[in-house]
PDB file of C-alpha atoms in Angstrom:
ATOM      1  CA  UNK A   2      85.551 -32.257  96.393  1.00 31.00           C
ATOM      2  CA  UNK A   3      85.981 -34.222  93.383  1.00 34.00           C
ATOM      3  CA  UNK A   4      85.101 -38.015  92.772  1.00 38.00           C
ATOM      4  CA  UNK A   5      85.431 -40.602  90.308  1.00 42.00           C
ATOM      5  CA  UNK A   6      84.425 -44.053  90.339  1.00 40.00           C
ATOM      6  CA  UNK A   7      86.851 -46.567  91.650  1.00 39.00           C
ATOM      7  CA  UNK A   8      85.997 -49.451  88.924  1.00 40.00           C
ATOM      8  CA  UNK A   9      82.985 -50.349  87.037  1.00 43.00           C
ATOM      9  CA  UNK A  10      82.189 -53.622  85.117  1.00 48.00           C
ATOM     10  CA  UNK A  11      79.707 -54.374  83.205  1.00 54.00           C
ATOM     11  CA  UNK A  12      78.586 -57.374  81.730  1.00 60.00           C
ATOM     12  CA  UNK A  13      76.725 -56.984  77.877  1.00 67.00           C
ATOM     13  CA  UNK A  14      74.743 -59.280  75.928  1.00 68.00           C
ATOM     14  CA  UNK A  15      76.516 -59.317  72.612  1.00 67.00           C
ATOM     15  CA  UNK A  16      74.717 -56.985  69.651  1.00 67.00           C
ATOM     16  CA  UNK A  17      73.048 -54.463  72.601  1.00 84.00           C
ATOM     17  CA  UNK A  18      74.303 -51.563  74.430  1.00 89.00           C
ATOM     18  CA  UNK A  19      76.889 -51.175  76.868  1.00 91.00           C
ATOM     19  CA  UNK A  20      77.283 -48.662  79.316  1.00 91.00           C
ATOM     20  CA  UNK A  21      80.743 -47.222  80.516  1.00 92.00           C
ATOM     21  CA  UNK A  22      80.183 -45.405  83.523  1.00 89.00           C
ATOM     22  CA  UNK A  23      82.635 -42.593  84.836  1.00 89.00           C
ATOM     23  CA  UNK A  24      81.159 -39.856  87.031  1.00 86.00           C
ATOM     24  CA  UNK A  25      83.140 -37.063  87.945  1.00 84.00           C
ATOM     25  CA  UNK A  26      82.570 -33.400  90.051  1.00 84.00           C
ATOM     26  CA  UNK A  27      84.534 -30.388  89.528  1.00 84.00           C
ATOM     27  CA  UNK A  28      85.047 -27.279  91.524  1.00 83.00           C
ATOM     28  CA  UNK A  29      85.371 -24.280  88.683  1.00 84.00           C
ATOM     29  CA  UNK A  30      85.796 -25.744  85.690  1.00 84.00           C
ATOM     30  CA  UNK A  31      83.066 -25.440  83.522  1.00 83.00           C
ATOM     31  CA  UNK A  32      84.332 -27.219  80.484  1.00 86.00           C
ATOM     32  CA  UNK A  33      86.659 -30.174  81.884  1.00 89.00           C
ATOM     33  CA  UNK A  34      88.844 -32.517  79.288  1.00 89.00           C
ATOM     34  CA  UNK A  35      87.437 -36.248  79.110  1.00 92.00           C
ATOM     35  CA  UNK A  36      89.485 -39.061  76.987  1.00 93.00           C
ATOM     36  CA  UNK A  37      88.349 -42.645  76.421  1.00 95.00           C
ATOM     37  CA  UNK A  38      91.021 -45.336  76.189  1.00 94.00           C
ATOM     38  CA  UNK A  39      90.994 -49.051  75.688  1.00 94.00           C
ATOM     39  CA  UNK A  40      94.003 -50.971  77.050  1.00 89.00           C
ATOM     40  CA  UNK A  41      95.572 -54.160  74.983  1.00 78.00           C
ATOM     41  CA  UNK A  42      98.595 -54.699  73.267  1.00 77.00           C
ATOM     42  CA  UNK A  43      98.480 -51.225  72.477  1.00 84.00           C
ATOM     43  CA  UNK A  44      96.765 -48.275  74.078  1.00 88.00           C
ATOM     44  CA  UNK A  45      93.963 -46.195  71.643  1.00 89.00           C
ATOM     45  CA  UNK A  46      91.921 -43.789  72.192  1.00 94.00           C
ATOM     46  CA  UNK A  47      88.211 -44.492  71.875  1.00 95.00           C
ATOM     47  CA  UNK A  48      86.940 -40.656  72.607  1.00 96.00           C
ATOM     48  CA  UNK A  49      89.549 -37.781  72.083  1.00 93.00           C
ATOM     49  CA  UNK A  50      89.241 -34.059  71.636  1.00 91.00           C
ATOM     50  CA  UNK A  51      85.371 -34.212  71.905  1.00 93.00           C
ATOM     51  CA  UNK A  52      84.608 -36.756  69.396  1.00 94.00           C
ATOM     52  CA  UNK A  53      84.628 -40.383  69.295  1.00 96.00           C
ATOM     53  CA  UNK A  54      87.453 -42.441  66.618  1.00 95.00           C
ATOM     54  CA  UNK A  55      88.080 -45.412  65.004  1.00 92.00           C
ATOM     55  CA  UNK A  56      85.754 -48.215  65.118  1.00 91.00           C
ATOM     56  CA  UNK A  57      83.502 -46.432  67.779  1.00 94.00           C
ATOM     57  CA  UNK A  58      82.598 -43.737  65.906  1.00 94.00           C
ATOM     58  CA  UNK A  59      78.985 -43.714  64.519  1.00 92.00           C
ATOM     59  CA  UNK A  60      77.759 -45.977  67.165  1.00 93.00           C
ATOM     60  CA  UNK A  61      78.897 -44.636  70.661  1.00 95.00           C
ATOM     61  CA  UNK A  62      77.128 -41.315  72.453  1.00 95.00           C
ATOM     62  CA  UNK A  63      78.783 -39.199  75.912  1.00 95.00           C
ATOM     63  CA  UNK A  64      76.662 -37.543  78.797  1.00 94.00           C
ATOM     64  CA  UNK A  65      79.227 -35.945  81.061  1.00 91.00           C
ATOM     65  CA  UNK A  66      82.122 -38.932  81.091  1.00 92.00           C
ATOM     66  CA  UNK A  67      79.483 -41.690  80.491  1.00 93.00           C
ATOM     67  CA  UNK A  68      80.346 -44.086  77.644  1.00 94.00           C
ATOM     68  CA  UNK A  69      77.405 -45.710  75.785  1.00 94.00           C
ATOM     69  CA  UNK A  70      78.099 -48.235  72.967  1.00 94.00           C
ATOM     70  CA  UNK A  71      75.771 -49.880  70.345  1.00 94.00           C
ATOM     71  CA  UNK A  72      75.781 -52.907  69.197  1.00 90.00           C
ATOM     72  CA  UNK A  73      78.829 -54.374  71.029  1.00 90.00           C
ATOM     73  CA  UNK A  74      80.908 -57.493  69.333  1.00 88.00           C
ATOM     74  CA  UNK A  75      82.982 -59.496  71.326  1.00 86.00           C
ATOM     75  CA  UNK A  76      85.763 -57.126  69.477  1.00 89.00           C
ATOM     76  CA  UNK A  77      84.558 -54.504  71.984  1.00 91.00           C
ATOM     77  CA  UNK A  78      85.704 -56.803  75.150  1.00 90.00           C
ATOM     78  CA  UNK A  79      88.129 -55.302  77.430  1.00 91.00           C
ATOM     79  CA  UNK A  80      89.675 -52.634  79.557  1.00 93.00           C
ATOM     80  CA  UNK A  81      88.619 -49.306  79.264  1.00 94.00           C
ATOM     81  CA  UNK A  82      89.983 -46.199  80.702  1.00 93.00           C
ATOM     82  CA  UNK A  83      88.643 -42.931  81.849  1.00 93.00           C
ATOM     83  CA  UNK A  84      90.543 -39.688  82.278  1.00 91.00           C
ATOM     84  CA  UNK A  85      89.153 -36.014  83.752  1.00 89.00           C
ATOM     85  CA  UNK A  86      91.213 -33.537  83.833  1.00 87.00           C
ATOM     86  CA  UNK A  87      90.173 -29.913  85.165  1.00 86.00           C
ATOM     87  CA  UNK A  88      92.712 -26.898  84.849  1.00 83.00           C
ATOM     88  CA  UNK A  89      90.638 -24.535  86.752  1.00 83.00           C
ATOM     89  CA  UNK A  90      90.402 -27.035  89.601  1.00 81.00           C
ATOM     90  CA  UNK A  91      92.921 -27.366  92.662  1.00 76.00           C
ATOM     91  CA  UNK A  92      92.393 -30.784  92.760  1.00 72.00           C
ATOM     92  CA  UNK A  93      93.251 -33.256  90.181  1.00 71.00           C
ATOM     93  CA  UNK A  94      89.960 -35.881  89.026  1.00 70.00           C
ATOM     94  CA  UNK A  95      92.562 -38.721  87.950  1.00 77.00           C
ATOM     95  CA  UNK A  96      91.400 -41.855  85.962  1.00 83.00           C
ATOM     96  CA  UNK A  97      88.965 -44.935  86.221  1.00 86.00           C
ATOM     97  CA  UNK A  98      89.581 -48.375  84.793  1.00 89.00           C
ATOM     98  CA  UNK A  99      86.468 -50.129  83.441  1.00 89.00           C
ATOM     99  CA  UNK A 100      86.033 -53.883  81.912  1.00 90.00           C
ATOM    100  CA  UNK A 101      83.493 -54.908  79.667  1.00 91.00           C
ATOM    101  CA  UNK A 102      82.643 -58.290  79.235  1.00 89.00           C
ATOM    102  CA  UNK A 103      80.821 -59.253  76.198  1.00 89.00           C
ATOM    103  CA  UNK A 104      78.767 -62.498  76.435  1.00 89.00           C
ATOM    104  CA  UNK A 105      77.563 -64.156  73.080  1.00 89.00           C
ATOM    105  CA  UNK A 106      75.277 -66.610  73.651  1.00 90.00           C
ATOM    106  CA  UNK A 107      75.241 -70.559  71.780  1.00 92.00           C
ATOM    107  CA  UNK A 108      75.937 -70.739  68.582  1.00 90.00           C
ATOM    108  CA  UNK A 109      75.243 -74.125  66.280  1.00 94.00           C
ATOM    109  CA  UNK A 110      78.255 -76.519  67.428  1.00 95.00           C
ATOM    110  CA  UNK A 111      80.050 -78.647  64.631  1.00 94.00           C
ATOM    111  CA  UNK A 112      80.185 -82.194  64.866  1.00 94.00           C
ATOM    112  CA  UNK A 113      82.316 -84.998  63.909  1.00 96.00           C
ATOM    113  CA  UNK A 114      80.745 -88.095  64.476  1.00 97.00           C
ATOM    114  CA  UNK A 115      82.151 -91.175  62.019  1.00 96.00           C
ATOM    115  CA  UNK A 116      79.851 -92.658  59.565  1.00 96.00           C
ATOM    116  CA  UNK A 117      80.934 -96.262  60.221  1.00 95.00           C
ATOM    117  CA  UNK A 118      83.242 -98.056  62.491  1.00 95.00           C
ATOM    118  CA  UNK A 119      84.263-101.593  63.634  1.00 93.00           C
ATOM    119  CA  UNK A 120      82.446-103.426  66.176  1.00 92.00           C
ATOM    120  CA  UNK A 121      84.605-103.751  69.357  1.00 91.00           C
ATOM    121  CA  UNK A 122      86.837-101.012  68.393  1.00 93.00           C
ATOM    122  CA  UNK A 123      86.694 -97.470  70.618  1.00 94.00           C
ATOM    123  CA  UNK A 124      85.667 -94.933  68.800  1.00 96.00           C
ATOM    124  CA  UNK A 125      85.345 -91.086  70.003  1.00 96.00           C
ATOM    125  CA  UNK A 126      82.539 -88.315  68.864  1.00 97.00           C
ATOM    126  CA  UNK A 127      83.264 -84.791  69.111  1.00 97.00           C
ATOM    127  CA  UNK A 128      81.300 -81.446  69.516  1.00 97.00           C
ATOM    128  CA  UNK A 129      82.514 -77.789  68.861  1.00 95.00           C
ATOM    129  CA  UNK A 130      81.578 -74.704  69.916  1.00 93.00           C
ATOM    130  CA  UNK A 131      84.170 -71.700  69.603  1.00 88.00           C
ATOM    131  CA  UNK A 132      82.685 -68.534  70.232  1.00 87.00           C
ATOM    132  CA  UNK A 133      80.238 -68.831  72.850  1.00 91.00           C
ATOM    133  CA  UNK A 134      80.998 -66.649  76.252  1.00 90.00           C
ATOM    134  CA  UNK A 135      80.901 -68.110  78.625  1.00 91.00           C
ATOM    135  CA  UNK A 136      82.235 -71.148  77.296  1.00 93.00           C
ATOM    136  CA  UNK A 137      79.244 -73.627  76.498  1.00 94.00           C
ATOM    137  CA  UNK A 138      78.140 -77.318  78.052  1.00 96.00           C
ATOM    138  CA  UNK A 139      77.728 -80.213  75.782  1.00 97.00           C
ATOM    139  CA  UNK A 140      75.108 -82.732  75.851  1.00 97.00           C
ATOM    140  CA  UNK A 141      74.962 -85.449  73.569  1.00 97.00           C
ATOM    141  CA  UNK A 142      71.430 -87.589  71.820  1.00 97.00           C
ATOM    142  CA  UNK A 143      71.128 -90.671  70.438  1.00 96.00           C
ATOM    143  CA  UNK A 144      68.056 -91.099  68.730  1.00 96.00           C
ATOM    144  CA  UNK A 145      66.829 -88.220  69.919  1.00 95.00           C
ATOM    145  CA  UNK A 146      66.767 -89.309  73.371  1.00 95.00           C
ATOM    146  CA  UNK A 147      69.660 -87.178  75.653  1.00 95.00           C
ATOM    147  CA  UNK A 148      72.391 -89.729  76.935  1.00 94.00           C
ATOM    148  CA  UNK A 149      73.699 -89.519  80.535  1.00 89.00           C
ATOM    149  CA  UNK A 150      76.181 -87.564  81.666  1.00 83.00           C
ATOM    150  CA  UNK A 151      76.216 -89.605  84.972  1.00 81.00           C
ATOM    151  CA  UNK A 152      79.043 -92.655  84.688  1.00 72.00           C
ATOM    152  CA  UNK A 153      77.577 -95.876  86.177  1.00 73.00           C
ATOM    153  CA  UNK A 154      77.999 -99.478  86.049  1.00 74.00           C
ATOM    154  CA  UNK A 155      75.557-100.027  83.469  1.00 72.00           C
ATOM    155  CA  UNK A 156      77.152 -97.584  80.745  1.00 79.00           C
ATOM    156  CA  UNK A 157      79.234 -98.177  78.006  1.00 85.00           C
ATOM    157  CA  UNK A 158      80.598 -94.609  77.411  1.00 91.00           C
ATOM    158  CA  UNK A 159      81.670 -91.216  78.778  1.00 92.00           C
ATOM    159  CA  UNK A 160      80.839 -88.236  78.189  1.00 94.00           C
ATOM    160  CA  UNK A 161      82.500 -84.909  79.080  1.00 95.00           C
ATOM    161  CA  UNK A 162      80.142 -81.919  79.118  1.00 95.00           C
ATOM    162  CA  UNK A 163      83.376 -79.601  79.207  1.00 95.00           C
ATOM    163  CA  UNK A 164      85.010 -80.659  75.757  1.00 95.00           C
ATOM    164  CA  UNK A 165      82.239 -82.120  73.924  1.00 96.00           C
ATOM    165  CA  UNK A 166      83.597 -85.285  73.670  1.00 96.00           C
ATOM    166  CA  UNK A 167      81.485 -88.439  73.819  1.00 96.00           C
ATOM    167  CA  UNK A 168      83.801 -91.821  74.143  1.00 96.00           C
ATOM    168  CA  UNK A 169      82.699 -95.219  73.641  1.00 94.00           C
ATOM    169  CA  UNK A 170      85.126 -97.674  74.206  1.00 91.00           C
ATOM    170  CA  UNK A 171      83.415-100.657  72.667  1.00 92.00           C
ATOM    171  CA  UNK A 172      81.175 -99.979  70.601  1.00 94.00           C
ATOM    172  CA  UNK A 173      78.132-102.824  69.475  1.00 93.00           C
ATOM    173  CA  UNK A 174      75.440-102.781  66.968  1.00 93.00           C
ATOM    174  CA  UNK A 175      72.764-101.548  69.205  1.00 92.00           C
ATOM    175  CA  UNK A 176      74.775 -97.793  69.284  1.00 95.00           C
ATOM    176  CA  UNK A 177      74.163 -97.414  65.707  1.00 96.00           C
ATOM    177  CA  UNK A 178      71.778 -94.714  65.410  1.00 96.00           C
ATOM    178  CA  UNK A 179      71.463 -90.737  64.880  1.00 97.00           C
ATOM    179  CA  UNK A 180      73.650 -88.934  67.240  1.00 97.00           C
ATOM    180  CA  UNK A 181      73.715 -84.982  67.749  1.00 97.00           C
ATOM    181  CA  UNK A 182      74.858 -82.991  69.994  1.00 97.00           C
ATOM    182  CA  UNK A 183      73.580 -79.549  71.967  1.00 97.00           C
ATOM    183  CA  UNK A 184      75.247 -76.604  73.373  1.00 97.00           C
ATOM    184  CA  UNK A 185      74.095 -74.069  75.726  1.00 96.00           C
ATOM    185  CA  UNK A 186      75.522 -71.681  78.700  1.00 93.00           C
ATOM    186  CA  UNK A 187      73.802 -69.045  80.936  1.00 88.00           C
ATOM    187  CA  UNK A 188      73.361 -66.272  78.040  1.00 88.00           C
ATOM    188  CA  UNK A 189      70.327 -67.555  75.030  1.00 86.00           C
ATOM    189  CA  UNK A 190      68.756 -69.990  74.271  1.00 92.00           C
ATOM    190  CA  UNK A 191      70.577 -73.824  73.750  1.00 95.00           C
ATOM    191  CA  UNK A 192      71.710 -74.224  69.993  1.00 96.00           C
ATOM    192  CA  UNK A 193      71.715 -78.192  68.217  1.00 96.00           C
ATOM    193  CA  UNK A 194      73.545 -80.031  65.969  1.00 96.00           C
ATOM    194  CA  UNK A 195      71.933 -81.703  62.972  1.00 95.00           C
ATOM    195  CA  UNK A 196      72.256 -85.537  63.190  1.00 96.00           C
ATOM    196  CA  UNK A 197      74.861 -87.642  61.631  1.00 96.00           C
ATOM    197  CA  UNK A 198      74.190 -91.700  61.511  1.00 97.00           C
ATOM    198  CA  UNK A 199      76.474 -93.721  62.820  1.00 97.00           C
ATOM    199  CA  UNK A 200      77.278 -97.305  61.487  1.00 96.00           C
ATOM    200  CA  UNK A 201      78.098-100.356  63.558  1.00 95.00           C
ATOM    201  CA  UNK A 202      79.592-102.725  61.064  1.00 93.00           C
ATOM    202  CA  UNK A 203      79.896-106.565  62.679  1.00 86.00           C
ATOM    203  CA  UNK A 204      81.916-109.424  61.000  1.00 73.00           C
ATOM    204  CA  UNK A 205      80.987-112.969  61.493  1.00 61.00           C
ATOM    205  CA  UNK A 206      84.335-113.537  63.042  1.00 53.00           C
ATOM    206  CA  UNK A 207      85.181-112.503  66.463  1.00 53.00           C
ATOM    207  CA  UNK A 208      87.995-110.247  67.522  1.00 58.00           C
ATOM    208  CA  UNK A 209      89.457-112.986  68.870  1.00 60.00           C
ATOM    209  CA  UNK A 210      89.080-115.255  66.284  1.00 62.00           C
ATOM    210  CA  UNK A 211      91.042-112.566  64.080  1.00 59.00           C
ATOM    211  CA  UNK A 212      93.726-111.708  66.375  1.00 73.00           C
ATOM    212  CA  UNK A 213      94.870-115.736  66.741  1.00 69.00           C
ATOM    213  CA  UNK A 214      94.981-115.783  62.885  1.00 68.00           C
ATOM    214  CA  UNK A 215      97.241-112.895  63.030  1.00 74.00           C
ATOM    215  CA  UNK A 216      99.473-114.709  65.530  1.00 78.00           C
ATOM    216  CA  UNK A 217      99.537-117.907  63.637  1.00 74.00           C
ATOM    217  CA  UNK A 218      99.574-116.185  60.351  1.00 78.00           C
ATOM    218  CA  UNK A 219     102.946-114.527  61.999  1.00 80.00           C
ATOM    219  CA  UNK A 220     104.585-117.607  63.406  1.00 79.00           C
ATOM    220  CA  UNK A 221     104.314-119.014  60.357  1.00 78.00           C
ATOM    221  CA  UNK A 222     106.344-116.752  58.595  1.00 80.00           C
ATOM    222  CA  UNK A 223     108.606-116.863  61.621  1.00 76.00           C
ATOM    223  CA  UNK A 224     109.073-120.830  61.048  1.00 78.00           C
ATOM    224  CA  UNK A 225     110.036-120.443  57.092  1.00 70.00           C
ATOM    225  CA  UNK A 226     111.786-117.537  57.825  1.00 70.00           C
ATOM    226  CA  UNK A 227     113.991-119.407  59.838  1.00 68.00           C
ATOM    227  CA  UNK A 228     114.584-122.402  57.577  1.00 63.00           C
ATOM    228  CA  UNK A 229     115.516-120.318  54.905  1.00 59.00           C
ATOM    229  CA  UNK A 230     118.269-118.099  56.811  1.00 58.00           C
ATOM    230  CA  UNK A 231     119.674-120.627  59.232  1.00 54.00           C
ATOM    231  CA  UNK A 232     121.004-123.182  56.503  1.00 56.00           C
ATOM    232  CA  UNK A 233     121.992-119.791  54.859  1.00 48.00           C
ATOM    233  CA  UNK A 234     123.514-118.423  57.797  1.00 53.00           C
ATOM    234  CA  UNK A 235     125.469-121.844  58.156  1.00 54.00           C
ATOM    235  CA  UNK A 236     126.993-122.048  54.494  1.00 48.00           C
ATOM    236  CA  UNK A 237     128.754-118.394  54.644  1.00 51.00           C
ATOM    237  CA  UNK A 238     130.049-119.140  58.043  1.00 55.00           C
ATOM    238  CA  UNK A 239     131.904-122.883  57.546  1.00 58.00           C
ATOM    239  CA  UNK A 240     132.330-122.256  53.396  1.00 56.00           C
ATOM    240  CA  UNK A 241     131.377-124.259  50.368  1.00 57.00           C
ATOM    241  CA  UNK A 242     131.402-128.363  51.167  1.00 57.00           C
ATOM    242  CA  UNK A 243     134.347-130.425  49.835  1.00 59.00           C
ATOM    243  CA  UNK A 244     133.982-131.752  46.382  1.00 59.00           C
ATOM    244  CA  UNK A 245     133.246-135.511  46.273  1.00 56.00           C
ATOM    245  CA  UNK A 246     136.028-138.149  46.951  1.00 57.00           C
ATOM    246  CA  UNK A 247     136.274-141.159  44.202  1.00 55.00           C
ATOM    247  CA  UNK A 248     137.231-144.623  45.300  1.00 54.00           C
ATOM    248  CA  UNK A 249     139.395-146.172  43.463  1.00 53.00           C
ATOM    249  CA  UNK A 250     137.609-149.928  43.432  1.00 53.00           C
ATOM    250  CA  UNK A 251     134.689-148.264  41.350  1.00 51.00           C
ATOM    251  CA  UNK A 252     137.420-146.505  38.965  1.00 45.00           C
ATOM    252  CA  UNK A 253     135.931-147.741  35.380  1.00 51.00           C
ATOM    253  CA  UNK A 254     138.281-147.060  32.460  1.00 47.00           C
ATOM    254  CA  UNK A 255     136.614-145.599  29.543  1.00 48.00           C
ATOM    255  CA  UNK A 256     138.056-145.251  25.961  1.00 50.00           C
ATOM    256  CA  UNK A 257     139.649-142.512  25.228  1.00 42.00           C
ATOM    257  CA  UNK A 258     140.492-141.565  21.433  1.00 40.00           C
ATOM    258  CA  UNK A 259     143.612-139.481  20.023  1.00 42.00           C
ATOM    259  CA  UNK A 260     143.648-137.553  16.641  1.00 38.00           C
TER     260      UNK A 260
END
């Protein structure tokens, strides 16, 4: 009787070993044919005609069908297949599919956090981190003291732990300060950002002050605007006025002089 293993997975730290597993049992065959094959876009082999090719060679070793590699990447994430074949045997071994998952843990997330902005405008802080598996959590710091994730009455912002983005919609002068932001996810050890300062610029008029100068400021232009155009507007529809009539009773003869 001949087995092989239905499915595998294994999970690998990035940079360690990982271990493909295929186990096999023949009946006569003393020297059975074993290929390696990785499954994307395209199908290539990983370990063909007893020796190991492309970017696995040099770092991968085989006892019976068993696959291990060194010093995985994330490159090295995906489906593998393993096929035993055995002429001498009656029975045919067939194939196993195995997935590797390659978990890299935190790496240091990039920031963008403005370096001045407008108090009582909404301004929006963002964190980054790309090649973590499994995708990281964000926290943010102000100060150096971790801000809540938790929305309640009493807070100003929000803060999404998924995306990395920290929102405040209004911001005053007490959030200036030092804000950074850290990553981490089951795999190593929680990676942070440096700090970036963040300016609350005030001016002594209010927002509201400034948007009814706007307004008047507006109308105003609206007003001469339309004292300008209308009298315009008037002349090209009716024509040029009639030139002045004379009345006779102020006709005053003046001399007139032939050469």
């Amino acid at each position: 009787i001949v087995t092989v293993d239905e499915l595998f997975l294994h999970i690998s730290l990035s940079l360690s070993d990982a271990v493909l597993s295929c186990q096999f049992k023949t009946e006569k065959e003393t020297n059975p044919r074993i290929e390696w094959k990785k499954k994307g876009k395209d199908i290539h082999f990983v370990y063909f005609d007893g020796k190991f090719t492309g970017s696995f060679a040099g770092r991968a070793k085989i006892e019976g069908a068993t696959v291990t590699l060194h010093a995985v990447t994330q490159k090295d994430s995906g489906l593998y297949r393993c096929e035993v074949s055995a002429p001498a045997d009656h029975t045919n071994l067939g194939e196993v599919n195995v997935t590797l998952n390659v978990l890299v843990p935190p790496h240091t997330p990039f920031c963008e956090v403005p370096s001045s902005v407008l108090s009582g405008t909404s301004v929006e802080l963002h964190c980054k981190d790309k090649l973590s598996v499994p995708p990281s959590t964000f926290l943010w710091y102000k100060d150096n003291k971790a801000l809540s994730a938790t929305h309640t009455p009493d807070i100003v912002y929000s803060m999404d732990t998924d995306t990395g983005t920290l929102n405040i919609k209004s911001v005053s002068k007490a959030d200036s300060g030092q804000y950074r932001c850290e990553v981490s996810n089951r795999v190593g050890a929680s990676k942070s950002s440096v700090a970036h300062h963040m300016k609350v610029i005030e001016y002594p008029l209010s927002m509201t002050t400034l948007i009814a100068g706007a307004v008047g400021l507006f109308l105003l232009i609206l007003i001469c605007c339309l004292d300008v155009c209308l009298p315009l507007t008037g002349l090209l529809q009716n024509g040029p006025p009639p030139p002045p009539t004379r009345n006779p009773k102020n006709y005053k003869h003046t001399q007139s002089f032939m050469i």
